Coordinates of C-alpha atoms and ligand atoms in Angstrom, one line a residue:
X491 CA -0.4 0.0 0.0
X492 CA 1.4 3.4 -0.8
X493 CA 0.9 5.8 1.6
X494 CA -0.2 9.9 1.6
X495 CA 2.4 10.6 4.3
X496 CA 5.0 8.5 6.2
X497 CA 5.9 9.7 9.5
X498 CA 9.6 8.5 10.8
X499 CA 9.9 8.7 14.5
X500 CA 6.6 8.2 17.1
X501 CA 8.5 11.1 19.3
X502 CA 6.4 14.9 20.2
X503 CA 7.1 16.2 16.5
X504 CA 6.1 12.4 15.1
X505 CA 3.3 12.0 16.8
X506 CA 1.7 15.5 16.4
X507 CA 2.8 15.1 12.7
X508 CA 1.2 11.6 11.9
X509 CA -2.3 12.8 13.9
X510 CA -2.7 16.2 12.2
X511 CA -2.3 14.5 9.1
X512 CA -4.4 11.9 9.1
X513 CA -7.0 14.4 10.4
X514 CA -7.0 16.0 7.5
X515 CA -8.0 13.0 5.3
X516 CA -4.5 11.4 4.8
X517 CA -3.8 7.5 4.9
X518 CA -0.7 7.9 7.5
X519 CA 1.7 5.4 8.6
X520 CA 3.8 6.3 11.5
X521 CA 7.1 4.2 11.9
X522 CA 9.0 3.9 15.1
X523 CA 11.8 1.4 16.4
X524 CA 11.6 1.0 19.5
X525 CA 8.8 -1.2 21.3
X526 CA 6.7 1.9 22.0
X527 CA 6.3 5.4 21.4
X528 CA 7.3 8.4 23.2
X529 CA 10.0 7.5 25.1
X530 CA 11.9 10.4 25.5
X531 CA 8.2 12.3 26.2
X532 CA 8.1 10.1 29.6
X533 CA 11.4 11.7 30.8
X534 CA 10.9 15.3 30.2
X535 CA 10.3 17.7 33.4
X536 CA 11.3 15.4 35.6
X537 CA 8.6 12.9 34.7
X538 CA 6.0 15.3 34.7
X539 CA 6.6 16.9 31.1
X540 CA 5.9 20.4 31.0
X541 CA 4.4 20.2 27.6
X542 CA 4.5 23.7 26.1
X543 CA 4.5 27.3 27.7
X544 CA 0.7 29.2 28.3
X545 CA 2.2 32.5 26.8
X546 CA -0.2 33.5 24.1
X547 CA 2.0 36.0 22.2
X548 CA 4.0 35.0 19.8
X549 CA 7.6 37.2 20.9
X550 CA 7.7 35.8 24.2
X551 CA 7.5 32.1 21.9
X552 CA 10.5 33.7 19.8
X553 CA 12.4 35.4 22.5
X554 CA 12.5 32.1 24.5
X555 CA 14.4 30.4 21.2
X556 CA 18.1 31.1 21.1
X557 CA 18.6 29.2 17.8
X558 CA 17.1 30.1 14.3
X559 CA 13.2 32.1 15.9
X560 CA 13.1 33.7 13.3
X561 CA 12.4 30.4 11.2
X562 CA 9.7 29.4 13.6
X563 CA 7.3 32.4 12.9
X564 CA 5.0 30.7 10.9
X565 CA 5.1 26.9 12.4
X566 CA 4.4 28.8 15.9
X567 CA 1.4 31.8 14.3
X568 CA -0.3 28.8 12.7
X569 CA 0.0 26.4 15.9
X570 CA 0.1 28.1 19.2
X571 CA 0.5 26.7 22.8
X572 CA -2.7 27.2 23.3
X573 CA -3.9 25.0 20.3
X574 CA -1.3 22.5 21.9
X575 CA -2.8 22.9 25.3
X576 CA -6.6 22.3 23.5
X577 CA -5.5 19.3 21.6
X578 CA -4.3 17.6 25.0
X579 CA -7.2 18.3 27.1
X580 CA -9.6 17.1 24.8
X581 CA -7.9 13.7 24.3
X582 CA -9.1 13.9 28.4
X583 CA -5.9 15.1 29.9
X584 CA -6.2 18.3 32.0
X585 CA -3.6 20.6 32.3
X586 CA -2.6 23.3 35.0
X587 CA 0.3 26.0 34.7
X588 CA 2.6 26.2 37.0
X589 CA 5.3 29.4 37.7
X590 CA 6.4 31.1 34.4
X591 CA 4.0 29.7 32.3
X592 CA 5.1 26.2 32.4
X593 CA 2.1 23.9 31.5
X594 CA 2.1 20.3 33.2
X595 CA -0.5 17.4 33.4
X596 CA -2.4 18.0 36.5
X597 CA -1.7 14.4 37.2
X598 CA 2.2 15.4 37.1
X599 CA 2.5 11.9 34.5
X600 CA 4.3 12.4 31.8
X601 CA 2.5 8.8 31.1
X602 CA -0.7 10.5 30.5
X603 CA 0.8 13.0 27.6
X604 CA 2.1 10.3 25.7
X605 CA -1.2 8.4 26.1
X606 CA -3.3 11.5 25.0
X607 CA -1.0 11.6 22.0
X608 CA -1.5 8.2 21.2
X609 CA -4.6 8.3 21.1
X610 CA -4.8 11.5 18.9
X611 CA -2.9 9.3 16.6
X612 CA -5.1 6.5 16.8
X613 CA -8.7 8.1 16.8
X614 CA -7.5 9.6 13.5
X615 CA -6.9 6.4 11.9
X616 CA -2.8 6.0 11.7
X617 CA -1.3 3.0 11.2
X618 CA 1.4 3.2 14.3
X619 CA 4.2 0.0 13.6
X620 CA 6.8 -0.1 16.8
X621 CA 10.1 -1.8 16.3
X622 CA 10.4 -0.4 13.1
X623 CA 14.3 1.0 12.4
X624 CA 14.4 3.4 9.3
X625 CA 17.4 2.7 7.8
X626 CA 16.9 5.2 4.5
X627 CA 14.7 7.6 2.9
X628 CA 13.7 6.0 -0.4
X629 CA 14.2 9.1 -3.4
X630 CA 13.7 9.2 -7.1
X631 CA 13.7 11.7 -9.4
X632 CA 13.9 14.5 -6.8
X633 CA 10.9 13.4 -5.0
X634 CA 10.3 11.0 -2.1
X635 CA 9.4 7.5 -3.1
X636 CA 9.1 6.3 0.5
X637 CA 11.4 4.4 3.2
X638 CA 13.2 1.2 3.2
X639 CA 13.8 -0.1 7.4
X640 CA 16.7 -2.4 8.9
X641 CA 15.8 -5.9 6.8
X642 CA 15.4 -3.8 3.5
X643 CA 11.6 -3.7 3.3
X644 CA 10.4 -0.5 1.6
X645 CA 7.4 1.2 2.7
X646 CA 6.0 3.5 -0.4
X647 CA 4.4 6.9 0.6
X648 CA 4.4 10.4 -1.3
X649 CA 5.5 12.4 1.8
X650 CA 7.6 11.4 4.3
X651 CA 8.1 13.3 7.5
X652 CA 11.8 13.0 9.1
X653 CA 11.0 13.4 13.0
X654 CA 14.0 11.4 14.3
X655 CA 14.8 13.8 17.0
X656 CA 18.7 14.9 17.9
X657 CA 21.3 13.5 19.6
X658 CA 20.5 13.6 23.3
X659 CA 19.6 10.7 25.4
X660 CA 20.1 8.3 22.9
X661 CA 18.8 5.5 25.0
X662 CA 15.4 6.7 24.6
X663 CA 15.8 6.4 20.6
X664 CA 17.0 9.4 19.5
X665 CA 20.5 8.9 18.2
X666 CA 21.1 11.1 15.1
X667 CA 19.4 8.9 12.4
X668 CA 17.6 11.8 10.7
X669 CA 20.6 13.5 10.3
X670 CA 22.5 11.1 8.0
X671 CA 18.5 10.9 6.5
X672 CA 19.1 14.4 5.3
X673 CA 22.6 14.2 4.2
X674 CA 21.7 11.7 2.3
X675 CA 19.4 13.9 0.1
X676 CA 21.7 16.9 0.0
X677 CA 21.1 18.6 3.1
X678 CA 23.4 20.3 5.3
X679 CA 23.7 19.5 8.9
X680 CA 25.2 22.4 10.7
X681 CA 27.3 21.5 13.7
X682 CA 25.6 19.4 16.4
X683 CA 26.2 21.2 19.8
X684 CA 25.1 19.9 23.1
X685 CA 22.5 23.0 24.8
X686 CA 20.9 22.8 28.2
X687 CA 23.5 20.5 29.5
X688 CA 25.7 20.5 32.9
X689 CA 28.7 22.6 33.2
X690 CA 32.2 21.5 34.0
X691 CA 34.3 23.6 36.1
X692 CA 38.0 24.3 36.8
X693 CA 37.7 23.7 40.4
X694 CA 38.8 20.4 41.9
X695 CA 38.5 21.7 45.8
X696 CA 34.4 21.6 45.2
X697 CA 34.1 18.2 44.4
X698 CA 34.1 18.3 48.0
X699 CA 30.6 19.4 48.0
X700 CA 29.8 16.7 45.2
X701 CA 26.2 15.6 45.9
X702 CA 24.9 18.7 47.4
X703 CA 21.8 20.3 46.2
X704 CA 21.4 24.1 46.6
X705 CA 17.4 25.1 46.4
X706 CA 18.2 28.5 46.3
X707 CA 20.9 30.1 44.8
X708 CA 21.6 32.4 42.1
X709 CA 24.0 32.1 39.7
X710 CA 26.0 34.7 37.5
X711 CA 28.5 34.2 34.6
X712 CA 30.9 36.1 33.3
X713 CA 32.8 36.5 30.1
X714 CA 36.1 36.8 31.0
X715 CA 38.0 39.0 28.4
X716 CA 35.1 41.4 28.8
X717 CA 34.6 41.3 32.8
X718 CA 30.5 41.3 31.2
X719 CA 27.8 40.0 33.2
X720 CA 26.2 37.4 30.4
X721 CA 23.8 35.2 32.3
X722 CA 22.3 35.8 36.0
X723 CA 19.3 33.9 37.2
X724 CA 17.9 32.3 40.5
X725 CA 17.1 28.4 41.1
X726 CA 18.1 25.3 41.9
X727 CA 21.6 23.8 41.4
X728 CA 23.6 20.8 42.0
X729 CA 27.8 20.0 42.8
X730 CA 28.7 17.1 41.1
X731 CA 31.9 15.5 40.3
X732 CA 33.0 17.5 37.1
X733 CA 31.3 20.6 38.0
X734 CA 27.5 22.0 38.1
X735 CA 24.3 21.2 37.1
X736 CA 20.6 21.9 37.7
X737 CA 17.7 23.8 36.5
X738 CA 19.5 27.3 36.8
X739 CA 23.0 25.7 35.1
X740 CA 20.9 23.5 32.3
X741 CA 19.4 27.5 31.3
X742 CA 23.0 29.1 31.8
X743 CA 24.1 27.0 29.5
X744 CA 21.8 27.9 26.7
X745 CA 22.5 31.5 26.5
X746 CA 26.7 30.5 26.5
X747 CA 27.1 30.1 22.9
X748 CA 30.5 28.8 22.4
X749 CA 31.8 27.6 25.7
X750 CA 35.8 27.2 25.7
X751 CA 38.2 27.1 28.5
X752 CA 39.3 30.2 29.5
X753 CA 36.2 31.9 27.9
X754 CA 33.5 32.1 31.2
X755 CA 33.8 32.6 34.7
X756 CA 31.0 31.2 36.8
X757 CA 29.7 32.8 40.5
X758 CA 27.1 31.4 42.5
X759 CA 25.8 33.5 45.6
X760 CA 25.0 31.0 48.5
X761 CA 23.0 33.8 50.1
X762 CA 20.7 36.0 47.7
X763 CA 18.3 36.8 50.5
X764 CA 21.2 38.5 52.7
X765 CA 23.2 41.5 51.4
X766 CA 26.9 41.4 52.3
X767 CA 26.5 43.7 54.8
X768 CA 23.7 41.6 56.4
X769 CA 25.8 38.6 56.3
X770 CA 28.8 40.1 57.7
X771 CA 26.5 41.5 60.4
X772 CA 25.2 37.7 61.0
X773 CA 28.3 36.2 60.7
X774 CA 29.4 38.9 63.8
X775 CA 26.3 37.5 66.0
X776 CA 28.0 34.0 65.4
X777 CA 31.1 35.0 66.1
X778 CA 30.4 36.5 69.2
X779 CA 27.6 34.6 71.1
X780 CA 30.0 31.0 70.4
X781 CA 33.3 33.1 70.9
X782 CA 35.9 29.9 71.8
X783 CA 34.4 27.6 68.8
X784 CA 36.1 26.5 65.8
X785 CA 35.3 28.5 62.8
X786 CA 34.5 25.2 60.9
X787 CA 32.2 24.1 64.1
X788 CA 30.7 27.9 63.5
X789 CA 29.7 27.8 59.7
X790 CA 27.1 24.9 60.0
X791 CA 24.6 27.5 61.2
X792 CA 25.1 29.1 57.8
X793 CA 25.8 26.7 55.3
X794 CA 25.3 23.2 54.3
X795 CA 28.2 20.9 55.5
X796 CA 30.2 20.0 52.1
X797 CA 30.4 23.2 51.0
X798 CA 32.0 24.5 54.0
X799 CA 35.7 23.4 53.3
X800 CA 35.4 24.8 49.7
X801 CA 34.1 28.7 51.0
X802 CA 36.9 28.2 53.8
X803 CA 39.4 27.5 50.8
X804 CA 38.0 30.0 48.3
X805 CA 38.1 32.8 51.2
X806 CA 41.8 31.6 52.3
X807 CA 40.8 31.2 55.8
X808 CA 41.7 28.3 58.7
X809 CA 38.5 26.1 59.9
X810 CA 40.4 25.1 62.5
X811 CA 41.0 28.7 63.7
X812 CA 39.0 30.0 66.7
X813 CA 36.5 32.9 65.8
X814 CA 37.4 35.2 68.1
X815 CA 40.8 35.4 66.7
X816 CA 39.7 36.0 63.4
X817 CA 40.5 39.0 61.6
X818 CA 38.2 41.7 60.3
X819 CA 39.3 41.2 56.8
X820 CA 39.2 37.7 56.7
X821 CA 35.5 37.3 58.3
X822 CA 34.8 39.6 54.8
X823 CA 36.7 37.2 52.8
X824 CA 34.3 34.8 53.9
X825 CA 31.1 36.5 53.2
X826 CA 32.5 37.8 49.7
X827 CA 33.1 34.0 49.0
X828 CA 29.6 33.3 50.2
X829 CA 28.2 36.0 47.9
X830 CA 30.8 35.4 44.8
X831 CA 31.9 31.7 44.9
X832 CA 33.8 31.6 41.7
X833 CA 35.2 28.8 39.2
X834 CA 36.2 29.0 35.6
X835 CA 33.9 27.1 33.0
X836 CA 36.1 24.1 31.7
X837 CA 33.4 23.4 29.2
X838 CA 29.9 21.0 28.3
X839 CA 29.0 17.5 29.9
X840 CA 28.5 15.7 26.1
X841 CA 25.7 15.9 23.9
X842 CA 24.4 12.6 25.4
X843 CA 23.5 14.5 28.0
X844 CA 21.9 17.6 27.0
X845 CA 18.6 18.1 27.3
X846 CA 18.5 19.0 23.6
X847 CA 20.9 18.9 20.8
X848 CA 21.3 22.5 19.1
X849 CA 22.3 22.8 15.4
X850 CA 20.6 20.0 13.2
X851 CA 19.5 20.3 9.6
X852 CA 19.6 23.8 7.7
X853 CA 16.9 26.2 8.0
X854 CA 17.9 27.6 4.8
X855 CA 17.0 23.8 3.3
X856 CA 13.6 23.9 4.6
X857 CA 10.6 25.7 3.6
X858 CA 9.4 27.2 7.1
X859 CA 5.8 27.3 6.3
X860 CA 5.8 23.6 5.1
X861 CA 8.7 22.1 6.8
X862 CA 9.4 20.8 2.9
X863 CA 12.8 20.3 2.0
X864 CA 13.8 22.6 -0.5
X865 CA 16.0 19.9 -2.3
X866 CA 13.6 16.9 -2.5
X867 CA 10.1 17.1 -3.5
X868 CA 8.1 15.3 -0.4
X869 CA 10.5 15.2 2.2
X870 CA 10.0 16.7 5.3
X871 CA 11.5 17.5 8.7
X872 CA 10.0 18.4 12.2
X873 CA 11.1 18.6 15.5
X874 CA 14.5 18.4 17.1
X875 CA 16.2 17.2 14.0
X876 CA 16.2 20.6 12.6
X877 CA 18.3 23.5 13.3
X878 CA 16.4 25.3 16.3
X879 CA 16.4 24.9 19.8
X880 CA 15.0 26.9 23.3
X881 CA 15.2 27.8 26.5
X882 CA 13.6 25.1 29.2
X883 CA 10.3 26.1 29.9
X884 CA 8.0 23.9 27.5
X885 CA 9.6 25.8 24.7
X886 CA 11.5 22.7 23.0
X887 CA 8.2 20.8 22.6
X888 CA 5.9 23.6 21.8
X889 CA 8.9 24.1 18.7
X890 CA 8.4 20.0 18.3
X891 CA 4.9 20.3 17.9
X892 CA 4.2 23.4 16.2
X893 CA 6.9 22.2 13.5
X894 CA 4.8 18.6 13.2
X895 CA 1.6 20.2 12.4
X896 CA 3.1 22.9 9.9
X897 CA 4.4 19.6 8.3
X898 CA 1.4 17.6 8.3
X899 CA -0.4 20.3 7.3
X900 CA 2.2 21.4 4.4
X901 CA 2.0 17.0 2.9
X902 CA -1.8 17.4 3.3
X903 CA -1.8 20.6 1.2
X904 CA 0.1 19.3 -1.5
X905 CA -1.9 15.4 -1.7
X906 CA -4.8 18.0 -2.1
X907 CA -3.4 20.0 -4.6
X908 CA -2.0 16.5 -7.0
Ligands
FAD867 C1 15.7 14.6 30.3 C2 14.8 15.3 29.4 C3 13.7 16.4 29.6 C4 13.1 17.0 29.4 N1 12.3 18.0 29.1 C5 11.9 19.2 28.3 C6 10.2 19.5 29.0 O1 9.8 19.3 30.2 N2 9.6 20.6 28.4 C7 10.0 20.5 27.2 O2 9.4 21.5 26.3 N3 11.1 20.0 26.7 C8 11.8 18.8 27.6 N4 12.6 18.1 26.8 C9 13.5 18.4 25.4 C10 12.3 17.6 24.3 O3 11.8 16.4 25.3 C11 12.7 17.7 23.1 O4 13.2 18.9 22.6 C12 11.8 16.8 22.3 O5 11.1 15.3 22.9 C13 12.1 16.8 20.8 O6 11.4 16.2 19.6 P1 11.3 15.1 18.7 O7 10.1 14.6 18.4 O8 12.0 15.9 18.1 O9 12.3 14.3 19.2 P2 11.8 12.7 20.1 O10 11.0 13.1 21.4 O11 13.6 12.4 20.3 O12 11.6 11.8 19.2 C14 12.4 10.9 18.2 C15 11.8 10.0 17.5 O13 12.0 8.8 16.6 C16 12.4 7.8 17.2 N5 13.2 7.6 15.8 C17 14.3 7.9 15.6 N6 15.6 7.6 14.6 C18 14.5 6.1 14.2 C19 14.3 5.4 13.0 N7 15.6 5.6 12.0 N8 13.6 4.9 12.5 C20 12.4 5.2 13.9 N9 12.2 5.7 14.5 C21 13.5 6.6 14.9 C22 13.3 7.8 18.2 O14 13.0 6.2 19.0 C23 12.5 8.6 18.9 O15 10.8 7.9 19.3 C24 13.5 17.4 27.4 C25 14.4 16.3 26.6 C26 14.9 15.6 28.0 C27 16.4 14.8 27.6

């Protein structure tokens, strides 16, 4: 059987694309190499799935896309977060809005979002085959003819939507196959980089704090050559064996382009609610109320245990010294270290550990209204495989949904015309 539309990859973009094309009367085949659809969706938002962002203005959406925002103008305008919210709720999954307009299922279960998308796909009559790994996209005379699977079986289709995701978290199925399909069709794949990724630091002494989570700290990043602040934020941070991770660090990484050793310094404010003066006054109070205790025994009143050696080392203070012997300058140094704990950023963790892949199929070679290849008729791209990426907050999934919808509208319009 020759399908009108064949979608490769049943992730966020592929499920949305397949269901939308089928809702327009297309005969649709959806091929997924895993034994079930939406494996990456299941781990999004720490298993809660931040499915979109409830911002209603197109410009707010675009402001959250550092990677090629203009390319998404048309796709976003035709399929906004409100459309996605309606779609999921119409499939019986109520949603709620949290801080920063982040949208989650009321149940806090990502599985409910996957189930809703699978219902959407099936209700519209999509044929979903799991356990089928597409090996190649077949092209004849500059137009798509179908795809072949790993066993060499041909699936014929007039339109193929490649929705195979990026390179991040490859155990979920996104192993970069779509980049190969694109290159086979003559497309340029721009350099792939990790984004929303933990940072490696050149700070061996920080390893003593490994495993510690700071719920409310402020961070800022400065470019070393210009002393310019390039990012600042507030939130949760985790000390690791290689450096730092956690939501506030992942967000920072998306703002730091071309991270290289010697380019940026990370500063952490462990006491963002207190000014330096107030923190100093607090230290004075602690020191005068227990003058014969050592610094190492007084600081736990102010700091988590494992970060104390990091702070005393940064301030050049001796934790074994009695606090009544600590001079004013040394106390001031401790205050400064607590408010400005700093380390050079050495690099990022690998793309496999990143939340998203930046880079991908060049947007110059894709029609932004239809997601159709400008090089091969009937070939479409949707989702993370394209050279677009966004900040945290539900924007990356919205990109997958909006580009998936655009590809489906594009393929359906082409078939309706022919
Ligand atoms: C830990 C984590 C948490 C995240 N949390 C959020 C969040 O809360 N909110 C948010 O907006 N974004 C989040 N993201 C990002 C978001 O998940 C991705 O941007 C999004 O899933 C991309 O959708 P996609 O459909 O392009 O790719 P994917 O969801 O990766 O789907 C691609 C599918 O294609 C299949 N496939 C690949 N190759 C083949 C082949 N050759 N043949 C057949 N099938 C194939 C894969 O198995 C996979 O099912 C998170 C990412 C990670 C890793």
